[in-house]
Amino acid sequence: MKTNIGLVEYCKAQLGKPYWWGTFGQKATKSLYNQKKAQYPQQYIADDFEKQFGAKVHDCVGLIKGFRWCETPASKPQYVKSEDKDVSGMLYDCKIKGAISTIPEIAGILVFFKGHVGVYIGKGEVIEARGHKFGVVKTKLKERPWTQWGVPYWLEIVDESEE
């Protein structure tokens, strides 16, 4: 069972890790770099990728997929084609959603703006894989242009005391 509390724990464990476009929690290696650079050449122009080898890497939607496909925050993800969604697909999969102005105070729900997704962790804070320049960071909800929130159908919302 994948819960909102588990999602927050996973995201907290990824703080400070690098952002690599098209990744979902794999270990950064030369092989992965070469594969992703061939797939997305315009996203792999920085000169610091080699320094990031060995780290677990994600893009924004990959942060959520990494949680869904890993047993633990440190484990290797197991790719599931039928669950592979882009940001709009992930928003579509939200059974409950609303305008950001109506966001409930529930840690572990998703927040969206066009082409980007993050995880609300409560108390006005979000964890997001923000881009290669930033990596996985904690930001303030009000300081970013979030427009919607949502709960995907596969995420069970539990109270922290139940977990």
JSON list of C-alpha atoms in Angstrom, two decimals:
[
{"chain": "A", "resi": 1, "resn": "MET", "atom": "CA", "xyz": [0.00, 0.00, 0.00]},
{"chain": "A", "resi": 2, "resn": "LYS", "atom": "CA", "xyz": [1.35, 3.41, -0.99]},
{"chain": "A", "resi": 3, "resn": "THR", "atom": "CA", "xyz": [0.38, 6.18, 1.43]},
{"chain": "A", "resi": 4, "resn": "ASN", "atom": "CA", "xyz": [0.71, 9.94, 1.58]},
{"chain": "A", "resi": 5, "resn": "ILE", "atom": "CA", "xyz": [2.98, 9.61, 4.62]},
{"chain": "A", "resi": 6, "resn": "GLY", "atom": "CA", "xyz": [5.23, 7.19, 2.73]},
{"chain": "A", "resi": 7, "resn": "LEU", "atom": "CA", "xyz": [5.42, 9.67, -0.16]},
{"chain": "A", "resi": 8, "resn": "VAL", "atom": "CA", "xyz": [6.56, 12.45, 2.18]},
{"chain": "A", "resi": 9, "resn": "GLU", "atom": "CA", "xyz": [9.20, 10.15, 3.73]},
{"chain": "A", "resi": 10, "resn": "TYR", "atom": "CA", "xyz": [10.45, 9.16, 0.27]},
{"chain": "A", "resi": 11, "resn": "CYS", "atom": "CA", "xyz": [10.67, 12.79, -0.88]},
{"chain": "A", "resi": 12, "resn": "LYS", "atom": "CA", "xyz": [12.48, 13.90, 2.29]},
{"chain": "A", "resi": 13, "resn": "ALA", "atom": "CA", "xyz": [15.06, 11.15, 1.69]},
{"chain": "A", "resi": 14, "resn": "GLN", "atom": "CA", "xyz": [15.68, 12.55, -1.81]},
{"chain": "A", "resi": 15, "resn": "LEU", "atom": "CA", "xyz": [16.34, 16.15, -0.70]},
{"chain": "A", "resi": 16, "resn": "GLY", "atom": "CA", "xyz": [19.63, 17.41, -2.12]},
{"chain": "A", "resi": 17, "resn": "LYS", "atom": "CA", "xyz": [19.81, 14.72, -4.78]},
{"chain": "A", "resi": 18, "resn": "PRO", "atom": "CA", "xyz": [20.36, 15.70, -8.44]},
{"chain": "A", "resi": 19, "resn": "TYR", "atom": "CA", "xyz": [17.70, 16.34, -11.06]},
{"chain": "A", "resi": 20, "resn": "TRP", "atom": "CA", "xyz": [18.10, 14.39, -14.32]},
{"chain": "A", "resi": 21, "resn": "TRP", "atom": "CA", "xyz": [15.41, 14.78, -16.97]},
{"chain": "A", "resi": 22, "resn": "GLY", "atom": "CA", "xyz": [13.60, 11.50, -17.72]},
{"chain": "A", "resi": 23, "resn": "THR", "atom": "CA", "xyz": [14.65, 9.66, -14.56]},
{"chain": "A", "resi": 24, "resn": "PHE", "atom": "CA", "xyz": [12.66, 8.14, -11.70]},
{"chain": "A", "resi": 25, "resn": "GLY", "atom": "CA", "xyz": [15.03, 7.19, -8.91]},
{"chain": "A", "resi": 26, "resn": "GLN", "atom": "CA", "xyz": [17.69, 5.25, -10.76]},
{"chain": "A", "resi": 27, "resn": "LYS", "atom": "CA", "xyz": [21.33, 5.40, -9.72]},
{"chain": "A", "resi": 28, "resn": "ALA", "atom": "CA", "xyz": [23.25, 7.93, -11.83]},
{"chain": "A", "resi": 29, "resn": "THR", "atom": "CA", "xyz": [25.84, 6.12, -13.94]},
{"chain": "A", "resi": 30, "resn": "LYS", "atom": "CA", "xyz": [27.76, 6.78, -17.14]},
{"chain": "A", "resi": 31, "resn": "SER", "atom": "CA", "xyz": [25.46, 4.34, -18.92]},
{"chain": "A", "resi": 32, "resn": "LEU", "atom": "CA", "xyz": [22.29, 6.11, -17.70]},
{"chain": "A", "resi": 33, "resn": "TYR", "atom": "CA", "xyz": [23.81, 9.48, -18.60]},
{"chain": "A", "resi": 34, "resn": "ASN", "atom": "CA", "xyz": [24.64, 8.31, -22.14]},
{"chain": "A", "resi": 35, "resn": "GLN", "atom": "CA", "xyz": [21.14, 6.85, -22.56]},
{"chain": "A", "resi": 36, "resn": "LYS", "atom": "CA", "xyz": [19.39, 10.00, -21.34]},
{"chain": "A", "resi": 37, "resn": "LYS", "atom": "CA", "xyz": [21.70, 12.36, -23.25]},
{"chain": "A", "resi": 38, "resn": "ALA", "atom": "CA", "xyz": [20.87, 10.47, -26.47]},
{"chain": "A", "resi": 39, "resn": "GLN", "atom": "CA", "xyz": [17.16, 10.54, -25.62]},
{"chain": "A", "resi": 40, "resn": "TYR", "atom": "CA", "xyz": [16.99, 14.20, -24.48]},
{"chain": "A", "resi": 41, "resn": "PRO", "atom": "CA", "xyz": [20.10, 15.99, -25.81]},
{"chain": "A", "resi": 42, "resn": "GLN", "atom": "CA", "xyz": [18.78, 19.48, -25.04]},
{"chain": "A", "resi": 43, "resn": "GLN", "atom": "CA", "xyz": [18.37, 18.55, -21.35]},
{"chain": "A", "resi": 44, "resn": "TYR", "atom": "CA", "xyz": [21.90, 17.18, -20.90]},
{"chain": "A", "resi": 45, "resn": "ILE", "atom": "CA", "xyz": [24.15, 20.17, -21.65]},
{"chain": "A", "resi": 46, "resn": "ALA", "atom": "CA", "xyz": [25.45, 21.00, -18.14]},
{"chain": "A", "resi": 47, "resn": "ASP", "atom": "CA", "xyz": [29.03, 20.01, -17.33]},
{"chain": "A", "resi": 48, "resn": "ASP", "atom": "CA", "xyz": [28.46, 18.51, -13.87]},
{"chain": "A", "resi": 49, "resn": "PHE", "atom": "CA", "xyz": [26.67, 15.23, -14.62]},
{"chain": "A", "resi": 50, "resn": "GLU", "atom": "CA", "xyz": [29.79, 13.10, -14.06]},
{"chain": "A", "resi": 51, "resn": "LYS", "atom": "CA", "xyz": [30.16, 14.54, -10.53]},
{"chain": "A", "resi": 52, "resn": "GLN", "atom": "CA", "xyz": [26.65, 13.22, -9.78]},
{"chain": "A", "resi": 53, "resn": "PHE", "atom": "CA", "xyz": [27.37, 9.58, -10.66]},
{"chain": "A", "resi": 54, "resn": "GLY", "atom": "CA", "xyz": [26.37, 7.29, -7.79]},
{"chain": "A", "resi": 55, "resn": "ALA", "atom": "CA", "xyz": [23.47, 9.46, -6.59]},
{"chain": "A", "resi": 56, "resn": "LYS", "atom": "CA", "xyz": [19.80, 8.57, -6.95]},
{"chain": "A", "resi": 57, "resn": "VAL", "atom": "CA", "xyz": [18.30, 10.91, -9.61]},
{"chain": "A", "resi": 58, "resn": "HIS", "atom": "CA", "xyz": [14.78, 12.07, -10.53]},
{"chain": "A", "resi": 59, "resn": "ASP", "atom": "CA", "xyz": [12.91, 14.58, -12.64]},
{"chain": "A", "resi": 60, "resn": "CYS", "atom": "CA", "xyz": [9.75, 16.18, -11.24]},
{"chain": "A", "resi": 61, "resn": "VAL", "atom": "CA", "xyz": [7.25, 13.47, -12.14]},
{"chain": "A", "resi": 62, "resn": "GLY", "atom": "CA", "xyz": [9.99, 10.88, -11.61]},
{"chain": "A", "resi": 63, "resn": "LEU", "atom": "CA", "xyz": [10.07, 11.82, -7.93]},
{"chain": "A", "resi": 64, "resn": "ILE", "atom": "CA", "xyz": [6.51, 10.50, -7.59]},
{"chain": "A", "resi": 65, "resn": "LYS", "atom": "CA", "xyz": [7.13, 7.51, -9.89]},
{"chain": "A", "resi": 66, "resn": "GLY", "atom": "CA", "xyz": [10.27, 6.68, -7.91]},
{"chain": "A", "resi": 67, "resn": "PHE", "atom": "CA", "xyz": [8.20, 6.47, -4.74]},
{"chain": "A", "resi": 68, "resn": "ARG", "atom": "CA", "xyz": [5.59, 4.33, -6.47]},
{"chain": "A", "resi": 69, "resn": "TRP", "atom": "CA", "xyz": [8.16, 1.95, -7.95]},
{"chain": "A", "resi": 70, "resn": "CYS", "atom": "CA", "xyz": [10.59, 1.61, -5.00]},
{"chain": "A", "resi": 71, "resn": "GLU", "atom": "CA", "xyz": [10.16, -0.59, -1.96]},
{"chain": "A", "resi": 72, "resn": "THR", "atom": "CA", "xyz": [12.15, 1.85, 0.22]},
{"chain": "A", "resi": 73, "resn": "PRO", "atom": "CA", "xyz": [13.57, 5.37, -0.27]},
{"chain": "A", "resi": 74, "resn": "ALA", "atom": "CA", "xyz": [16.99, 3.83, -1.02]},
{"chain": "A", "resi": 75, "resn": "SER", "atom": "CA", "xyz": [15.94, 0.88, -3.18]},
{"chain": "A", "resi": 76, "resn": "LYS", "atom": "CA", "xyz": [16.13, 0.52, -6.95]},
{"chain": "A", "resi": 77, "resn": "PRO", "atom": "CA", "xyz": [12.89, 1.36, -8.77]},
{"chain": "A", "resi": 78, "resn": "GLN", "atom": "CA", "xyz": [11.10, -1.34, -10.75]},
{"chain": "A", "resi": 79, "resn": "TYR", "atom": "CA", "xyz": [9.71, 0.31, -13.90]},
{"chain": "A", "resi": 80, "resn": "VAL", "atom": "CA", "xyz": [6.02, -0.36, -14.62]},
{"chain": "A", "resi": 81, "resn": "LYS", "atom": "CA", "xyz": [5.02, 0.71, -18.13]},
{"chain": "A", "resi": 82, "resn": "SER", "atom": "CA", "xyz": [1.28, 0.85, -17.38]},
{"chain": "A", "resi": 83, "resn": "GLU", "atom": "CA", "xyz": [1.95, 3.30, -14.52]},
{"chain": "A", "resi": 84, "resn": "ASP", "atom": "CA", "xyz": [4.35, 5.54, -16.46]},
{"chain": "A", "resi": 85, "resn": "LYS", "atom": "CA", "xyz": [2.68, 8.97, -16.64]},
{"chain": "A", "resi": 86, "resn": "ASP", "atom": "CA", "xyz": [3.80, 12.45, -17.57]},
{"chain": "A", "resi": 87, "resn": "VAL", "atom": "CA", "xyz": [2.65, 15.42, -15.46]},
{"chain": "A", "resi": 88, "resn": "SER", "atom": "CA", "xyz": [-0.70, 15.80, -17.23]},
{"chain": "A", "resi": 89, "resn": "GLY", "atom": "CA", "xyz": [-1.31, 12.05, -16.97]},
{"chain": "A", "resi": 90, "resn": "MET", "atom": "CA", "xyz": [-0.55, 12.16, -13.26]},
{"chain": "A", "resi": 91, "resn": "LEU", "atom": "CA", "xyz": [-3.01, 15.04, -12.79]},
{"chain": "A", "resi": 92, "resn": "TYR", "atom": "CA", "xyz": [-5.60, 13.08, -14.80]},
{"chain": "A", "resi": 93, "resn": "ASP", "atom": "CA", "xyz": [-5.08, 10.12, -12.41]},
{"chain": "A", "resi": 94, "resn": "CYS", "atom": "CA", "xyz": [-6.02, 12.27, -9.41]},
{"chain": "A", "resi": 95, "resn": "LYS", "atom": "CA", "xyz": [-9.39, 11.08, -8.11]},
{"chain": "A", "resi": 96, "resn": "ILE", "atom": "CA", "xyz": [-9.68, 14.16, -5.90]},
{"chain": "A", "resi": 97, "resn": "LYS", "atom": "CA", "xyz": [-8.35, 17.55, -7.01]},
{"chain": "A", "resi": 98, "resn": "GLY", "atom": "CA", "xyz": [-8.94, 21.25, -6.76]},
{"chain": "A", "resi": 99, "resn": "ALA", "atom": "CA", "xyz": [-7.63, 24.76, -7.23]},
{"chain": "A", "resi": 100, "resn": "ILE", "atom": "CA", "xyz": [-4.52, 25.50, -5.17]},
{"chain": "A", "resi": 101, "resn": "SER", "atom": "CA", "xyz": [-6.54, 28.02, -3.13]},
{"chain": "A", "resi": 102, "resn": "THR", "atom": "CA", "xyz": [-8.53, 25.06, -1.74]},
{"chain": "A", "resi": 103, "resn": "ILE", "atom": "CA", "xyz": [-5.57, 22.81, -0.84]},
{"chain": "A", "resi": 104, "resn": "PRO", "atom": "CA", "xyz": [-6.28, 20.83, 2.33]},
{"chain": "A", "resi": 105, "resn": "GLU", "atom": "CA", "xyz": [-3.64, 20.64, 5.06]},
{"chain": "A", "resi": 106, "resn": "ILE", "atom": "CA", "xyz": [-2.72, 17.04, 4.20]},
{"chain": "A", "resi": 107, "resn": "ALA", "atom": "CA", "xyz": [0.92, 16.10, 3.83]},
{"chain": "A", "resi": 108, "resn": "GLY", "atom": "CA", "xyz": [1.68, 13.94, 0.81]},
{"chain": "A", "resi": 109, "resn": "ILE", "atom": "CA", "xyz": [-0.73, 15.29, -1.78]},
{"chain": "A", "resi": 110, "resn": "LEU", "atom": "CA", "xyz": [0.48, 16.43, -5.18]},
{"chain": "A", "resi": 111, "resn": "VAL", "atom": "CA", "xyz": [0.68, 20.03, -6.39]},
{"chain": "A", "resi": 112, "resn": "PHE", "atom": "CA", "xyz": [0.77, 21.04, -10.05]},
{"chain": "A", "resi": 113, "resn": "PHE", "atom": "CA", "xyz": [1.39, 23.83, -12.49]},
{"chain": "A", "resi": 114, "resn": "LYS", "atom": "CA", "xyz": [1.68, 23.45, -16.25]},
{"chain": "A", "resi": 115, "resn": "GLY", "atom": "CA", "xyz": [4.34, 20.83, -16.95]},
{"chain": "A", "resi": 116, "resn": "HIS", "atom": "CA", "xyz": [5.47, 20.43, -13.32]},
{"chain": "A", "resi": 117, "resn": "VAL", "atom": "CA", "xyz": [4.51, 18.49, -10.20]},
{"chain": "A", "resi": 118, "resn": "GLY", "atom": "CA", "xyz": [5.67, 18.53, -6.57]},
{"chain": "A", "resi": 119, "resn": "VAL", "atom": "CA", "xyz": [4.66, 17.00, -3.25]},
{"chain": "A", "resi": 120, "resn": "TYR", "atom": "CA", "xyz": [3.03, 19.10, -0.54]},
{"chain": "A", "resi": 121, "resn": "ILE", "atom": "CA", "xyz": [4.59, 18.08, 2.78]},
{"chain": "A", "resi": 122, "resn": "GLY", "atom": "CA", "xyz": [2.46, 20.26, 5.05]},
{"chain": "A", "resi": 123, "resn": "LYS", "atom": "CA", "xyz": [2.89, 23.60, 6.82]},
{"chain": "A", "resi": 124, "resn": "GLY", "atom": "CA", "xyz": [3.13, 25.48, 3.53]},
{"chain": "A", "resi": 125, "resn": "GLU", "atom": "CA", "xyz": [6.09, 23.48, 2.18]},
{"chain": "A", "resi": 126, "resn": "VAL", "atom": "CA", "xyz": [6.64, 21.46, -0.99]},
{"chain": "A", "resi": 127, "resn": "ILE", "atom": "CA", "xyz": [9.37, 19.06, -2.07]},
{"chain": "A", "resi": 128, "resn": "GLU", "atom": "CA", "xyz": [10.01, 19.16, -5.80]},
{"chain": "A", "resi": 129, "resn": "ALA", "atom": "CA", "xyz": [12.62, 18.03, -8.29]},
{"chain": "A", "resi": 130, "resn": "ARG", "atom": "CA", "xyz": [12.93, 21.58, -9.56]},
{"chain": "A", "resi": 131, "resn": "GLY", "atom": "CA", "xyz": [15.44, 21.30, -12.39]},
{"chain": "A", "resi": 132, "resn": "HIS", "atom": "CA", "xyz": [19.08, 20.43, -12.97]},
{"chain": "A", "resi": 133, "resn": "LYS", "atom": "CA", "xyz": [20.32, 23.71, -11.51]},
{"chain": "A", "resi": 134, "resn": "PHE", "atom": "CA", "xyz": [18.41, 23.06, -8.25]},
{"chain": "A", "resi": 135, "resn": "GLY", "atom": "CA", "xyz": [17.98, 19.30, -7.79]},
{"chain": "A", "resi": 136, "resn": "VAL", "atom": "CA", "xyz": [15.42, 18.00, -5.29]},
{"chain": "A", "resi": 137, "resn": "VAL", "atom": "CA", "xyz": [14.59, 20.90, -2.98]},
{"chain": "A", "resi": 138, "resn": "LYS", "atom": "CA", "xyz": [12.13, 22.10, -0.37]},
{"chain": "A", "resi": 139, "resn": "THR", "atom": "CA", "xyz": [10.24, 25.26, -1.37]},
{"chain": "A", "resi": 140, "resn": "LYS", "atom": "CA", "xyz": [7.39, 27.36, 0.01]},
{"chain": "A", "resi": 141, "resn": "LEU", "atom": "CA", "xyz": [4.00, 26.65, -1.56]},
{"chain": "A", "resi": 142, "resn": "LYS", "atom": "CA", "xyz": [3.19, 30.36, -1.83]},
{"chain": "A", "resi": 143, "resn": "GLU", "atom": "CA", "xyz": [6.50, 31.22, -3.53]},
{"chain": "A", "resi": 144, "resn": "ARG", "atom": "CA", "xyz": [5.91, 28.97, -6.55]},
{"chain": "A", "resi": 145, "resn": "PRO", "atom": "CA", "xyz": [3.18, 29.20, -9.24]},
{"chain": "A", "resi": 146, "resn": "TRP", "atom": "CA", "xyz": [1.19, 26.09, -8.21]},
{"chain": "A", "resi": 147, "resn": "THR", "atom": "CA", "xyz": [-2.33, 26.10, -9.66]},
{"chain": "A", "resi": 148, "resn": "GLN", "atom": "CA", "xyz": [-3.85, 22.76, -8.61]},
{"chain": "A", "resi": 149, "resn": "TRP", "atom": "CA", "xyz": [-3.57, 19.99, -6.04]},
{"chain": "A", "resi": 150, "resn": "GLY", "atom": "CA", "xyz": [-4.59, 16.36, -6.36]},
{"chain": "A", "resi": 151, "resn": "VAL", "atom": "CA", "xyz": [-4.61, 12.86, -4.89]},
{"chain": "A", "resi": 152, "resn": "PRO", "atom": "CA", "xyz": [-3.87, 10.09, -7.41]},
{"chain": "A", "resi": 153, "resn": "TYR", "atom": "CA", "xyz": [-6.14, 7.02, -7.26]},
{"chain": "A", "resi": 154, "resn": "TRP", "atom": "CA", "xyz": [-3.26, 4.76, -6.14]},
{"chain": "A", "resi": 155, "resn": "LEU", "atom": "CA", "xyz": [-2.31, 6.91, -3.10]},
{"chain": "A", "resi": 156, "resn": "GLU", "atom": "CA", "xyz": [-4.07, 6.13, 0.16]},
{"chain": "A", "resi": 157, "resn": "ILE", "atom": "CA", "xyz": [-4.48, 9.09, 2.48]},
{"chain": "A", "resi": 158, "resn": "VAL", "atom": "CA", "xyz": [-3.84, 8.09, 6.09]},
{"chain": "A", "resi": 159, "resn": "ASP", "atom": "CA", "xyz": [-3.46, 10.10, 9.26]},
{"chain": "A", "resi": 160, "resn": "GLU", "atom": "CA", "xyz": [0.15, 10.26, 10.48]},
{"chain": "A", "resi": 161, "resn": "SER", "atom": "CA", "xyz": [-0.90, 8.51, 13.71]},
{"chain": "A", "resi": 162, "resn": "GLU", "atom": "CA", "xyz": [-2.17, 5.52, 11.66]},
{"chain": "A", "resi": 163, "resn": "GLU", "atom": "CA", "xyz": [1.14, 5.02, 9.85]}
]
